[in-house]
């Protein structure tokens, strides 16, 4: 009879099945899913976390992406629960038992209702996810920069970030400084992304999604951080041996602090007569071919701008803290700190090292 096609053949084992077990399994599944996905957004972030975290958005585009990702995760969790729960139930309910007679159960072929259901329901789910995602992409990518937006160009290099503020005449590296957006006073930063060599990807999860930096192409993205502090990120596209040491910091300032930072960065480098010896070593060596120091003839553009070197927290894009000691180790042989980087060992003598470090640490 057609109606009985899916019924358990015979009533074997009835009454012996402990029916609570599939429920326990289901509860365990549900608990795992709930802890992973549903509890995360409950901890609303009120400050940068200090580690990369997609669940604590603190910027408009990151918030939009967070919402659509929760929808996708919830849908996937629902599917997982239904499929996993049914599977666990079937495995348990129809397991082999000693009193089985050892012949095959009835073989069943075809059911229009079931086939229709498992075709139509997934199509509807995919369609909902598609619409929600398309809407978020449209909102995030279609946002027009307001007239007072800060414009920054980020150039990816193997393996560091060049950060230029064309409207302000500032060039720095690896640390992007931007103003905070406060309620009623949005101050978004629009980034133009380029690459000097291979493909990289700019990703600071609390601020926005990933966007690639591709040679001979200009990509754009924007951030609108709502809390001051330091946000961390990294290159998210494998770009060579030191890809993992291509870290990013976004330092978000209150309005007045940002103005102060801009004023300091606009200044030319200090020229302290006491460190002239180090400056002379710098100019007598090949350093000037790759590095710029504004206010001096050094105008190289292959390496990071050193005008305000000591205002940065790290060396080698997050590889080491930016201290006099590490700077000395870096200058002695950069390859021991960041193997494969483009800066060669300059074969400086101890005396030259001391002089050049004494000069560089004045570049605040
Ligand atoms: Cu740059 Cu990975």
GROMACS .gro file of C-alpha atoms and ligand atoms in nm:
model
  366
    1UNK     CA    1   0.000   0.000   0.000
    2UNK     CA    2   0.130   0.340  -0.098
    3UNK     CA    3   0.069   0.505   0.237
    4UNK     CA    4   0.284   0.256   0.421
    5UNK     CA    5   0.592   0.304   0.211
    6UNK     CA    6   0.784   0.498   0.471
    7UNK     CA    7   0.666   0.313   0.770
    8UNK     CA    8   0.897   0.108   0.986
    9UNK     CA    9   0.863  -0.249   0.851
   10UNK     CA   10   0.719  -0.453   1.136
   11UNK     CA   11   0.698  -0.326   1.490
   12UNK     CA   12   1.012  -0.481   1.616
   13UNK     CA   13   1.172  -0.349   1.925
   14UNK     CA   14   0.873  -0.141   2.014
   15UNK     CA   15   0.887  -0.039   2.375
   16UNK     CA   16   1.256  -0.119   2.408
   17UNK     CA   17   1.381   0.203   2.245
   18UNK     CA   18   1.492   0.463   2.490
   19UNK     CA   19   1.331   0.758   2.317
   20UNK     CA   20   1.503   1.020   2.532
   21UNK     CA   21   1.842   0.963   2.365
   22UNK     CA   22   1.777   1.137   2.032
   23UNK     CA   23   1.635   1.426   2.234
   24UNK     CA   24   1.953   1.443   2.440
   25UNK     CA   25   2.157   1.442   2.121
   26UNK     CA   26   1.936   1.712   1.974
   27UNK     CA   27   1.971   1.920   2.287
   28UNK     CA   28   2.350   1.884   2.271
   29UNK     CA   29   2.349   1.995   1.905
   30UNK     CA   30   2.131   2.288   1.991
   31UNK     CA   31   2.349   2.386   2.285
   32UNK     CA   32   2.664   2.387   2.069
   33UNK     CA   33   2.503   2.594   1.797
   34UNK     CA   34   2.348   2.836   2.043
   35UNK     CA   35   2.676   2.892   2.226
   36UNK     CA   36   2.868   2.942   1.906
   37UNK     CA   37   2.641   3.167   1.710
   38UNK     CA   38   2.365   3.313   1.918
   39UNK     CA   39   2.547   3.416   2.232
   40UNK     CA   40   2.826   3.598   2.044
   41UNK     CA   41   2.620   3.905   1.949
   42UNK     CA   42   2.491   3.935   2.305
   43UNK     CA   43   2.825   4.080   2.413
   44UNK     CA   44   2.794   4.417   2.249
   45UNK     CA   45   3.140   4.562   2.197
   46UNK     CA   46   3.208   4.903   2.341
   47UNK     CA   47   3.579   4.917   2.265
   48UNK     CA   48   3.820   4.761   2.016
   49UNK     CA   49   3.894   4.405   2.127
   50UNK     CA   50   4.270   4.399   2.060
   51UNK     CA   51   4.226   4.078   1.861
   52UNK     CA   52   4.055   4.034   1.525
   53UNK     CA   53   3.688   3.962   1.582
   54UNK     CA   54   3.403   3.950   1.332
   55UNK     CA   55   3.139   3.931   1.607
   56UNK     CA   56   3.205   4.274   1.757
   57UNK     CA   57   3.155   4.526   1.478
   58UNK     CA   58   3.224   4.890   1.567
   59UNK     CA   59   3.182   5.055   1.229
   60UNK     CA   60   2.885   5.096   0.994
   61UNK     CA   61   2.994   4.858   0.713
   62UNK     CA   62   3.112   4.595   0.966
   63UNK     CA   63   2.774   4.620   1.142
   64UNK     CA   64   2.586   4.561   0.815
   65UNK     CA   65   2.804   4.259   0.732
   66UNK     CA   66   2.765   4.128   1.087
   67UNK     CA   67   2.385   4.134   1.056
   68UNK     CA   68   2.378   3.945   0.727
   69UNK     CA   69   2.633   3.693   0.856
   70UNK     CA   70   2.417   3.623   1.163
   71UNK     CA   71   2.122   3.555   0.933
   72UNK     CA   72   2.332   3.313   0.726
   73UNK     CA   73   2.467   3.145   1.040
   74UNK     CA   74   2.117   3.112   1.188
   75UNK     CA   75   1.984   2.955   0.867
   76UNK     CA   76   2.279   2.714   0.853
   77UNK     CA   77   2.236   2.630   1.223
   78UNK     CA   78   1.867   2.554   1.158
   79UNK     CA   79   1.952   2.325   0.865
   80UNK     CA   80   2.222   2.156   1.071
   81UNK     CA   81   1.979   2.095   1.357
   82UNK     CA   82   1.709   1.948   1.131
   83UNK     CA   83   1.948   1.727   0.930
   84UNK     CA   84   2.167   1.629   1.227
   85UNK     CA   85   1.865   1.569   1.451
   86UNK     CA   86   1.685   1.351   1.194
   87UNK     CA   87   2.005   1.161   1.119
   88UNK     CA   88   2.070   1.094   1.488
   89UNK     CA   89   1.708   0.987   1.534
   90UNK     CA   90   1.712   0.750   1.236
   91UNK     CA   91   2.045   0.595   1.332
   92UNK     CA   92   1.917   0.525   1.678
   93UNK     CA   93   1.557   0.432   1.604
   94UNK     CA   94   1.634   0.191   1.320
   95UNK     CA   95   1.958   0.042   1.451
   96UNK     CA   96   2.025  -0.331   1.415
   97UNK     CA   97   1.873  -0.545   1.687
   98UNK     CA   98   1.934  -0.911   1.785
   99UNK     CA   99   1.576  -1.011   1.696
  100UNK     CA  100   1.609  -0.877   1.336
  101UNK     CA  101   1.527  -1.144   1.083
  102UNK     CA  102   1.826  -1.068   0.861
  103UNK     CA  103   1.644  -0.973   0.542
  104UNK     CA  104   1.629  -0.637   0.366
  105UNK     CA  105   1.362  -0.385   0.464
  106UNK     CA  106   1.112  -0.288   0.190
  107UNK     CA  107   1.286  -0.092  -0.091
  108UNK     CA  108   1.113   0.238  -0.166
  109UNK     CA  109   1.153   0.441  -0.486
  110UNK     CA  110   1.028   0.793  -0.558
  111UNK     CA  111   0.800   1.037  -0.384
  112UNK     CA  112   0.691   1.352  -0.564
  113UNK     CA  113   0.607   1.536  -0.241
  114UNK     CA  114   0.942   1.469  -0.077
  115UNK     CA  115   1.144   1.545  -0.389
  116UNK     CA  116   0.950   1.864  -0.443
  117UNK     CA  117   1.004   1.966  -0.078
  118UNK     CA  118   1.380   1.911  -0.085
  119UNK     CA  119   1.409   2.103  -0.409
  120UNK     CA  120   1.182   2.397  -0.335
  121UNK     CA  121   1.281   2.463   0.028
  122UNK     CA  122   1.658   2.494  -0.045
  123UNK     CA  123   1.583   2.718  -0.344
  124UNK     CA  124   1.377   2.946  -0.120
  125UNK     CA  125   1.650   2.951   0.145
  126UNK     CA  126   1.920   3.035  -0.110
  127UNK     CA  127   1.697   3.304  -0.256
  128UNK     CA  128   1.643   3.468   0.086
  129UNK     CA  129   2.019   3.459   0.156
  130UNK     CA  130   2.090   3.598  -0.190
  131UNK     CA  131   1.851   3.890  -0.146
  132UNK     CA  132   1.979   3.975   0.204
  133UNK     CA  133   2.343   3.958   0.090
  134UNK     CA  134   2.282   4.158  -0.229
  135UNK     CA  135   2.112   4.429  -0.028
  136UNK     CA  136   2.405   4.454   0.216
  137UNK     CA  137   2.660   4.460  -0.068
  138UNK     CA  138   2.461   4.733  -0.238
  139UNK     CA  139   2.437   4.939   0.082
  140UNK     CA  140   2.807   4.903   0.170
  141UNK     CA  141   2.960   4.939  -0.176
  142UNK     CA  142   2.716   5.200  -0.299
  143UNK     CA  143   2.775   5.445  -0.012
  144UNK     CA  144   2.885   5.781  -0.153
  145UNK     CA  145   3.157   5.967   0.037
  146UNK     CA  146   3.026   6.282   0.208
  147UNK     CA  147   3.207   6.607   0.124
  148UNK     CA  148   3.403   6.607   0.452
  149UNK     CA  149   3.508   6.241   0.437
  150UNK     CA  150   3.874   6.168   0.501
  151UNK     CA  151   4.040   6.021   0.192
  152UNK     CA  152   4.332   5.785   0.232
  153UNK     CA  153   4.527   5.580  -0.020
  154UNK     CA  154   4.660   5.246   0.103
  155UNK     CA  155   4.926   5.076  -0.107
  156UNK     CA  156   5.009   4.713  -0.036
  157UNK     CA  157   5.377   4.616  -0.058
  158UNK     CA  158   5.557   4.292   0.017
  159UNK     CA  159   5.520   4.308   0.322
  160UNK     CA  160   5.401   4.638   0.458
  161UNK     CA  161   5.131   4.898   0.410
  162UNK     CA  162   5.200   5.240   0.266
  163UNK     CA  163   4.941   5.488   0.393
  164UNK     CA  164   4.903   5.823   0.216
  165UNK     CA  165   4.674   6.113   0.301
  166UNK     CA  166   4.669   6.303  -0.030
  167UNK     CA  167   4.462   6.591   0.109
  168UNK     CA  168   4.692   6.639   0.410
  169UNK     CA  169   5.037   6.573   0.263
  170UNK     CA  170   5.104   6.294   0.514
  171UNK     CA  171   5.267   5.961   0.434
  172UNK     CA  172   5.308   5.690   0.694
  173UNK     CA  173   5.318   5.311   0.714
  174UNK     CA  174   5.130   5.021   0.871
  175UNK     CA  175   4.925   5.238   1.107
  176UNK     CA  176   4.616   5.411   0.975
  177UNK     CA  177   4.502   5.704   1.192
  178UNK     CA  178   4.143   5.818   1.149
  179UNK     CA  179   3.887   6.025   1.342
  180UNK     CA  180   3.603   5.862   1.536
  181UNK     CA  181   3.241   5.896   1.424
  182UNK     CA  182   3.010   6.013   1.698
  183UNK     CA  183   2.631   6.015   1.706
  184UNK     CA  184   2.520   6.299   1.479
  185UNK     CA  185   2.875   6.357   1.357
  186UNK     CA  186   2.977   6.086   1.113
  187UNK     CA  187   3.338   6.109   0.996
  188UNK     CA  188   3.387   5.817   0.760
  189UNK     CA  189   3.723   5.741   0.603
  190UNK     CA  190   3.724   5.633   0.239
  191UNK     CA  191   4.015   5.417   0.133
  192UNK     CA  192   4.157   5.382  -0.214
  193UNK     CA  193   4.340   5.050  -0.229
  194UNK     CA  194   4.632   4.982  -0.462
  195UNK     CA  195   4.920   4.740  -0.482
  196UNK     CA  196   5.285   4.794  -0.569
  197UNK     CA  197   5.357   4.428  -0.638
  198UNK     CA  198   5.125   4.131  -0.578
  199UNK     CA  199   4.768   4.096  -0.453
  200UNK     CA  200   4.709   4.175  -0.085
  201UNK     CA  201   4.389   4.218   0.113
  202UNK     CA  202   4.300   4.486   0.367
  203UNK     CA  203   4.107   4.341   0.659
  204UNK     CA  204   4.025   4.492   0.995
  205UNK     CA  205   3.728   4.276   1.098
  206UNK     CA  206   3.577   4.516   1.352
  207UNK     CA  207   3.568   4.794   1.092
  208UNK     CA  208   3.474   4.644   0.754
  209UNK     CA  209   3.490   4.341   0.530
  210UNK     CA  210   3.799   4.240   0.333
  211UNK     CA  211   3.892   4.423   0.016
  212UNK     CA  212   4.176   4.315  -0.209
  213UNK     CA  213   4.463   4.538  -0.322
  214UNK     CA  214   4.535   4.433  -0.679
  215UNK     CA  215   4.818   4.551  -0.908
  216UNK     CA  216   4.703   4.796  -1.178
  217UNK     CA  217   4.363   4.833  -1.022
  218UNK     CA  218   4.200   5.069  -0.775
  219UNK     CA  219   3.961   4.924  -0.521
  220UNK     CA  220   3.763   5.123  -0.271
  221UNK     CA  221   3.623   5.066   0.073
  222UNK     CA  222   3.526   5.275   0.372
  223UNK     CA  223   3.519   5.259   0.748
  224UNK     CA  224   3.327   5.455   1.008
  225UNK     CA  225   3.456   5.357   1.353
  226UNK     CA  226   3.230   5.453   1.642
  227UNK     CA  227   3.474   5.400   1.930
  228UNK     CA  228   3.824   5.541   1.976
  229UNK     CA  229   4.112   5.300   2.027
  230UNK     CA  230   4.342   5.069   1.833
  231UNK     CA  231   4.187   4.816   1.597
  232UNK     CA  232   4.397   4.531   1.466
  233UNK     CA  233   4.387   4.366   1.129
  234UNK     CA  234   4.605   4.189   0.879
  235UNK     CA  235   4.668   4.113   0.517
  236UNK     CA  236   4.407   3.855   0.421
  237UNK     CA  237   4.546   3.737   0.088
  238UNK     CA  238   4.855   3.517   0.074
  239UNK     CA  239   5.126   3.740  -0.070
  240UNK     CA  240   5.455   3.561  -0.006
  241UNK     CA  241   5.668   3.425   0.276
  242UNK     CA  242   5.607   3.713   0.517
  243UNK     CA  243   5.232   3.738   0.453
  244UNK     CA  244   5.173   3.662   0.822
  245UNK     CA  245   5.391   3.961   0.916
  246UNK     CA  246   5.185   4.212   0.727
  247UNK     CA  247   4.982   4.339   1.020
  248UNK     CA  248   4.770   4.648   1.032
  249UNK     CA  249   4.664   4.887   1.303
  250UNK     CA  250   4.388   5.140   1.274
  251UNK     CA  251   4.414   5.402   1.544
  252UNK     CA  252   4.086   5.584   1.593
  253UNK     CA  253   4.112   5.924   1.760
  254UNK     CA  254   3.866   6.171   1.905
  255UNK     CA  255   3.834   6.479   1.683
  256UNK     CA  256   4.082   6.701   1.872
  257UNK     CA  257   4.340   6.419   1.907
  258UNK     CA  258   4.317   6.350   1.535
  259UNK     CA  259   4.379   6.718   1.455
  260UNK     CA  260   4.683   6.705   1.685
  261UNK     CA  261   4.814   6.391   1.512
  262UNK     CA  262   4.771   6.555   1.169
  263UNK     CA  263   4.957   6.868   1.284
  264UNK     CA  264   5.248   6.659   1.413
  265UNK     CA  265   5.267   6.440   1.104
  266UNK     CA  266   5.263   6.738   0.868
  267UNK     CA  267   5.582   6.872   1.020
  268UNK     CA  268   5.914   6.812   0.853
  269UNK     CA  269   6.160   6.582   1.024
  270UNK     CA  270   6.360   6.717   1.315
  271UNK     CA  271   6.717   6.818   1.246
  272UNK     CA  272   6.904   6.782   1.572
  273UNK     CA  273   7.269   6.893   1.530
  274UNK     CA  274   7.370   6.638   1.795
  275UNK     CA  275   7.265   6.348   1.572
  276UNK     CA  276   7.422   6.483   1.254
  277UNK     CA  277   7.674   6.198   1.249
  278UNK     CA  278   7.393   5.942   1.216
  279UNK     CA  279   7.221   6.152   0.955
  280UNK     CA  280   7.544   6.159   0.754
  281UNK     CA  281   7.571   5.779   0.773
  282UNK     CA  282   7.211   5.754   0.652
  283UNK     CA  283   7.289   5.972   0.350
  284UNK     CA  284   7.620   5.802   0.277
  285UNK     CA  285   7.451   5.461   0.266
  286UNK     CA  286   7.192   5.329   0.024
  287UNK     CA  287   6.911   5.406   0.275
  288UNK     CA  288   6.811   5.717   0.077
  289UNK     CA  289   6.735   5.516  -0.233
  290UNK     CA  290   6.440   5.350  -0.062
  291UNK     CA  291   6.328   5.577   0.220
  292UNK     CA  292   6.192   5.930   0.241
  293UNK     CA  293   6.255   6.169   0.526
  294UNK     CA  294   6.069   6.491   0.460
  295UNK     CA  295   6.286   6.796   0.520
  296UNK     CA  296   6.595   6.616   0.388
  297UNK     CA  297   6.698   6.515   0.036
  298UNK     CA  298   6.598   6.152   0.114
  299UNK     CA  299   6.309   6.079  -0.121
  300UNK     CA  300   6.303   5.706  -0.189
  301UNK     CA  301   5.962   5.546  -0.220
  302UNK     CA  302   6.034   5.171  -0.216
  303UNK     CA  303   6.034   5.151   0.162
  304UNK     CA  304   5.833   5.315   0.441
  305UNK     CA  305   5.851   5.693   0.490
  306UNK     CA  306   6.067   5.757   0.797
  307UNK     CA  307   5.983   6.124   0.864
  308UNK     CA  308   5.798   6.034   1.185
  309UNK     CA  309   5.929   5.679   1.227
  310UNK     CA  310   5.916   5.683   1.606
  311UNK     CA  311   5.549   5.783   1.613
  312UNK     CA  312   5.471   5.427   1.505
  313UNK     CA  313   5.422   5.140   1.746
  314UNK     CA  314   5.584   4.860   1.550
  315UNK     CA  315   5.864   4.778   1.309
  316UNK     CA  316   5.829   4.564   0.998
  317UNK     CA  317   5.446   4.588   0.989
  318UNK     CA  318   5.389   4.442   1.334
  319UNK     CA  319   5.692   4.211   1.339
  320UNK     CA  320   5.864   4.379   1.638
  321UNK     CA  321   5.793   4.663   1.880
  322UNK     CA  322   5.942   4.992   1.766
  323UNK     CA  323   6.208   5.044   2.031
  324UNK     CA  324   6.567   5.170   1.995
  325UNK     CA  325   6.692   4.821   2.076
  326UNK     CA  326   6.478   4.649   1.810
  327UNK     CA  327   6.558   4.923   1.561
  328UNK     CA  328   6.926   4.854   1.616
  329UNK     CA  329   6.869   4.479   1.563
  330UNK     CA  330   6.668   4.556   1.250
  331UNK     CA  331   6.944   4.779   1.107
  332UNK     CA  332   7.214   4.526   1.190
  333UNK     CA  333   7.035   4.270   0.977
  334UNK     CA  334   6.665   4.301   0.889
  335UNK     CA  335   6.670   3.944   0.760
  336UNK     CA  336   6.705   3.806   1.114
  337UNK     CA  337   6.378   3.975   1.213
  338UNK     CA  338   6.183   3.946   0.888
  339UNK     CA  339   6.344   3.696   0.657
  340UNK     CA  340   6.288   3.767   0.291
  341UNK     CA  341   6.200   4.135   0.333
  342UNK     CA  342   6.333   4.374   0.071
  343UNK     CA  343   6.567   4.556   0.306
  344UNK     CA  344   6.914   4.405   0.281
  345UNK     CA  345   7.180   4.382   0.549
  346UNK     CA  346   7.362   4.714   0.504
  347UNK     CA  347   7.681   4.579   0.669
  348UNK     CA  348   7.702   4.873   0.908
  349UNK     CA  349   7.980   4.882   1.166
  350UNK     CA  350   7.892   4.901   1.536
  351UNK     CA  351   7.980   5.267   1.540
  352UNK     CA  352   7.769   5.344   1.234
  353UNK     CA  353   7.482   5.148   1.386
  354UNK     CA  354   7.499   5.352   1.707
  355UNK     CA  355   7.505   5.679   1.513
  356UNK     CA  356   7.223   5.590   1.276
  357UNK     CA  357   7.000   5.461   1.559
  358UNK     CA  358   7.070   5.781   1.757
  359UNK     CA  359   6.952   5.977   1.453
  360UNK     CA  360   6.646   5.767   1.372
  361UNK     CA  361   6.509   5.770   1.727
  362UNK     CA  362   6.480   6.149   1.703
  363UNK     CA  363   6.232   6.116   1.413
  364UNK     CA  364   5.922   6.142   1.629
  365LIG    CU1  365   5.004   4.104   0.187
  365LIG    CU2  366   4.935   3.885   0.245
   0.00000   0.00000   0.00000
